[in-house]
N, CA, C and O of each residue as an XYZ file, in Angstrom:
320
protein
N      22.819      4.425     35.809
C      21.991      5.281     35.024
C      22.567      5.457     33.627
O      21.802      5.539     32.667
N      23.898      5.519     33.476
C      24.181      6.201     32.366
C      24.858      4.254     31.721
O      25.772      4.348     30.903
N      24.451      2.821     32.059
C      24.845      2.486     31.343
C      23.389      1.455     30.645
O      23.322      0.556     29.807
N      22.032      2.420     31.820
C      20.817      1.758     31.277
C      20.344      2.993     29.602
O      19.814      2.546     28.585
N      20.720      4.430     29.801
C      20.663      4.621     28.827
C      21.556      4.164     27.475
O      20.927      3.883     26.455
N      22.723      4.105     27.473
C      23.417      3.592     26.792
C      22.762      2.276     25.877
O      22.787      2.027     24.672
N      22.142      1.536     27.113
C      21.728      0.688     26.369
C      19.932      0.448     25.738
O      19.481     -0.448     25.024
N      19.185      1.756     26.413
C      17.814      2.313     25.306
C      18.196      2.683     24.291
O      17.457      2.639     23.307
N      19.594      3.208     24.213
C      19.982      3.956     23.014
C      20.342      2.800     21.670
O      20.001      2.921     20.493
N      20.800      2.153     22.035
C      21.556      0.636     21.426
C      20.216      0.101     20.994
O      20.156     -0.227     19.809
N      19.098     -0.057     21.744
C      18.078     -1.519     21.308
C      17.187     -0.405     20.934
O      16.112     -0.947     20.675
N      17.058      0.999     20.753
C      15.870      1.518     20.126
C      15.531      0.729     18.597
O      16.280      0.215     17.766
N      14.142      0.886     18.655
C      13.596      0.956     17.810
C      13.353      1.558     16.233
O      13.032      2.733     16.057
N      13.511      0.773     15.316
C      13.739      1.710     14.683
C      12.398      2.270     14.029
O      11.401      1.582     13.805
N      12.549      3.775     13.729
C      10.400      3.902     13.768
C      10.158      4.162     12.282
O      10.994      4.614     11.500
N       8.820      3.795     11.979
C       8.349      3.413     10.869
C       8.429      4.780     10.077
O       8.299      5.882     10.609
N       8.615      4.601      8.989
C       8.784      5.765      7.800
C       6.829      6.451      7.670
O       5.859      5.716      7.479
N       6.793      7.539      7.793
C       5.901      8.437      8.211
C       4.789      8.466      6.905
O       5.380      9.119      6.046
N       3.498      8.076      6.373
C       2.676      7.827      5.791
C       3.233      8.793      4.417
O       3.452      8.063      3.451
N       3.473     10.108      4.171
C       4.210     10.904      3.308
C       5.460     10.042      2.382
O       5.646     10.197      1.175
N       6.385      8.939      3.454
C       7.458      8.564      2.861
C       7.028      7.402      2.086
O       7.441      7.047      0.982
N       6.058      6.813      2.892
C       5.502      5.837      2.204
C       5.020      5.300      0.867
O       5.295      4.341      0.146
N       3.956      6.606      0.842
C       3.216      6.874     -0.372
C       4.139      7.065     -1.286
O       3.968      6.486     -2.359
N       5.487      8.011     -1.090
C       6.391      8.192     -2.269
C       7.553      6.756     -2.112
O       8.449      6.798     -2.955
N       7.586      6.073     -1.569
C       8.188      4.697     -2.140
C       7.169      4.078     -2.810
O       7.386      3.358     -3.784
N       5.602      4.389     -2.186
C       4.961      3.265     -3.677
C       4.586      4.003     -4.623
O       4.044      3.295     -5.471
N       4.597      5.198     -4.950
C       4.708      5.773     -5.953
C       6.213      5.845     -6.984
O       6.297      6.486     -8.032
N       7.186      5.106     -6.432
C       7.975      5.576     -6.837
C       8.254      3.735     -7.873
O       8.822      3.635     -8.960
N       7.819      2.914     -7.295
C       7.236      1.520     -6.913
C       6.600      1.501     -8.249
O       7.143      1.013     -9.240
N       5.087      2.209     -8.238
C       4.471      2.394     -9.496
C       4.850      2.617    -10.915
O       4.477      2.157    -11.994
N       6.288      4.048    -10.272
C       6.585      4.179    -11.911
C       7.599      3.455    -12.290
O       8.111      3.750    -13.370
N       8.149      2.337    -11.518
C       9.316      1.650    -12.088
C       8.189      0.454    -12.611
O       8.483     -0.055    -13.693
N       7.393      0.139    -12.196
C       6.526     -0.999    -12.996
C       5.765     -0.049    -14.439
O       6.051     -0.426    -15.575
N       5.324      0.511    -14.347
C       4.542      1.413    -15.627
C       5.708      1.989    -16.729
O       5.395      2.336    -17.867
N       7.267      2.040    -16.146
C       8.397      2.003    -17.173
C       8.659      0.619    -17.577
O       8.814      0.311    -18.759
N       8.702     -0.087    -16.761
C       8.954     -1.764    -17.451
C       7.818     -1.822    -18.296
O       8.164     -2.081    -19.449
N       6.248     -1.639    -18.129
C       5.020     -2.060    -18.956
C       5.458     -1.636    -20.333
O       5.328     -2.310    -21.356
N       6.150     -0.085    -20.206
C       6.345      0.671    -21.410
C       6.949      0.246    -22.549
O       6.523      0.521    -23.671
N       7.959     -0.437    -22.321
C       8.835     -1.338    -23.649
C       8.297     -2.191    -24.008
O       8.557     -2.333    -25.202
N       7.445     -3.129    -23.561
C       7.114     -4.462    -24.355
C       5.404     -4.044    -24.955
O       4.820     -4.844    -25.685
N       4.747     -2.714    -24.534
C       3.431     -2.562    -24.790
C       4.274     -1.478    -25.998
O       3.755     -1.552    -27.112
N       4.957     -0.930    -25.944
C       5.487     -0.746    -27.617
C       5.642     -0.901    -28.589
O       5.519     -0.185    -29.583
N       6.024     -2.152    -28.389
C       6.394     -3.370    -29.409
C       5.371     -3.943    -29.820
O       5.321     -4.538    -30.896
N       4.564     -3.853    -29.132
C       3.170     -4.862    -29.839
C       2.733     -4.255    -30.899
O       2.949     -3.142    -31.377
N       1.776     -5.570    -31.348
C       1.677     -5.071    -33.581
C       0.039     -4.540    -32.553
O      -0.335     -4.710    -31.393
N      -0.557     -3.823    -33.846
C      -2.015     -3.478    -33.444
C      -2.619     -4.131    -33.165
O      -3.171     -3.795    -32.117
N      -3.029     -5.373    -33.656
C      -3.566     -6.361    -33.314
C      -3.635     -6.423    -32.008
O      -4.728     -6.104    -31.540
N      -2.565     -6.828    -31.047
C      -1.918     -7.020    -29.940
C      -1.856     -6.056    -28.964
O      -1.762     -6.290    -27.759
N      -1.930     -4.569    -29.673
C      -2.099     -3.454    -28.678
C      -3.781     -3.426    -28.856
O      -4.213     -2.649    -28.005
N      -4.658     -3.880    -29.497
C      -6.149     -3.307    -29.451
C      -6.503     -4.743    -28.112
O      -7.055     -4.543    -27.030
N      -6.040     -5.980    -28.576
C      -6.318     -7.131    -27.397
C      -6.244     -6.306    -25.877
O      -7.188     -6.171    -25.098
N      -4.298     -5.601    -25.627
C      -4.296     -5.448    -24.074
C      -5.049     -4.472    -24.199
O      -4.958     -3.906    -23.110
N      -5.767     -3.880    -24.850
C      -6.634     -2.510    -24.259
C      -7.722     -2.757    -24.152
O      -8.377     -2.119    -23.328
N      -8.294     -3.697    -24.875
C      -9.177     -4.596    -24.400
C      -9.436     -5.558    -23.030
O     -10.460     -5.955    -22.474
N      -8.045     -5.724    -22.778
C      -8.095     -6.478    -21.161
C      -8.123     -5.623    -20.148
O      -8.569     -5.947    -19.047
N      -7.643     -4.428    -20.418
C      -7.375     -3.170    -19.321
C      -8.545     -3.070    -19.358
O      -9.085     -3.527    -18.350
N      -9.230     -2.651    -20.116
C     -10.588     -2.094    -19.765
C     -11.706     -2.834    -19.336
O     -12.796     -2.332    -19.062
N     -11.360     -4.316    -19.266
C     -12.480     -5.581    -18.420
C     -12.244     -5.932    -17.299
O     -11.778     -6.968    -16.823
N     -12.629     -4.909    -16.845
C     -12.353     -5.276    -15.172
C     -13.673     -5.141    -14.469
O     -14.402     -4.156    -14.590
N     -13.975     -6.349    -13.614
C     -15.121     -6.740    -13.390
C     -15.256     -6.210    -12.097
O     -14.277     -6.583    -11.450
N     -16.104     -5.425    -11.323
C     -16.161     -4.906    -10.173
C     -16.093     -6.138     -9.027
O     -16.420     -7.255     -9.428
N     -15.740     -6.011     -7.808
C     -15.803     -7.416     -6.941
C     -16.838     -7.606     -6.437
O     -17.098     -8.661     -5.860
N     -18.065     -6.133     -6.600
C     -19.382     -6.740     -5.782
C     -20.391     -7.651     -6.777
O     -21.275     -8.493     -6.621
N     -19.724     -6.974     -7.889
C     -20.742     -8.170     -8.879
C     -20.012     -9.636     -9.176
O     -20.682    -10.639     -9.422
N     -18.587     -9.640     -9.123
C     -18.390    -11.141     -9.016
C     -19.000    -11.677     -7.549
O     -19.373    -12.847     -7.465
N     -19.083    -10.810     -6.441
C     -19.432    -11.711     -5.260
C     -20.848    -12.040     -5.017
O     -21.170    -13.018     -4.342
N     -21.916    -11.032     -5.696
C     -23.036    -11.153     -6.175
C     -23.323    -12.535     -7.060
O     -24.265    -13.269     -6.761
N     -22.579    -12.780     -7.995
C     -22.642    -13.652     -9.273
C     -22.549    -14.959     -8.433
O     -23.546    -15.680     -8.400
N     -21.239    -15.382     -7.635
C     -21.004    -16.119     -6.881
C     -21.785    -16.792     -5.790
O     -21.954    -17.919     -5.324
N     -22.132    -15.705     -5.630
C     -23.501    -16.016     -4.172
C     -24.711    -16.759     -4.979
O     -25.147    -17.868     -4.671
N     -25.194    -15.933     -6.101
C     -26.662    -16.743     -6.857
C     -26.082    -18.179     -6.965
O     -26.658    -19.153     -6.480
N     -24.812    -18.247     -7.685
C     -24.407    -19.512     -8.026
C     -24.271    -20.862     -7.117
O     -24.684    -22.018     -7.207
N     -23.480    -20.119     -6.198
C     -23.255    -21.087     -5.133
C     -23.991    -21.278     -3.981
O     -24.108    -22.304     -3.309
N     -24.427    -20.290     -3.837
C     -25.808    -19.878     -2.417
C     -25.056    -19.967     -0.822
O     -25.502    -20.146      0.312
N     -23.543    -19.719     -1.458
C     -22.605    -18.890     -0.474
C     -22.167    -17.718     -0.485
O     -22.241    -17.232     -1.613
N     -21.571    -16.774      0.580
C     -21.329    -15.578      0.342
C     -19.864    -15.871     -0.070
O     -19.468    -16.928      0.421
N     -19.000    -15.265     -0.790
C     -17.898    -15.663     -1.136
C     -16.709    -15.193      0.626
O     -17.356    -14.770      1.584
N     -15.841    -15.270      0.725
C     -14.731    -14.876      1.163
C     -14.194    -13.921      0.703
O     -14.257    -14.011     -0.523
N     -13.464    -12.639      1.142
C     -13.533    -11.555      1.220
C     -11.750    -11.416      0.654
O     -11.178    -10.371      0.344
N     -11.125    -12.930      0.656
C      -9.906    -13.080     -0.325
C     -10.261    -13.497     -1.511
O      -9.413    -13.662     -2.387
């Protein structure tokens, strides 16, 4: 008895970090990428900062590319 626990104790499992811990590793995830964005979107001349704000803000919804896709091809696209 005491050398089958010994050994539940040894091969446990180790259990998954709880949806709360999660969210704050990818939040934490987020702001180390949005501090890296920060130095080189600094540096840019105006020119160059009006372009990326221009790309940030063209973002094409996926039901109308899969819409667009479908007329085109007269397939439904794949959902990757």
């Amino acid at each position: 008895m005491e050398v089958q626990r010994s050994v539940e104790k040894e091969t446990k499992v180790e259990e998954k970090p709880k949806t709360n811990e999660r969210s704050r590793v990818n939040a934490s995830a987020d702001e180390e990428a949005n501090i890296k964005l920060q130095v080189p979107v600094s540096n840019f001349s105006d020119e160059q900062l009006d372009r990326y704000e221009m790309y940030r803000r063209s973002a094409f919804s996926k039901v109308s590319i899969k819409r667009l896709m479908n007329s085109i091809t007269g397939t439904i696209p794949s959902s990757n």
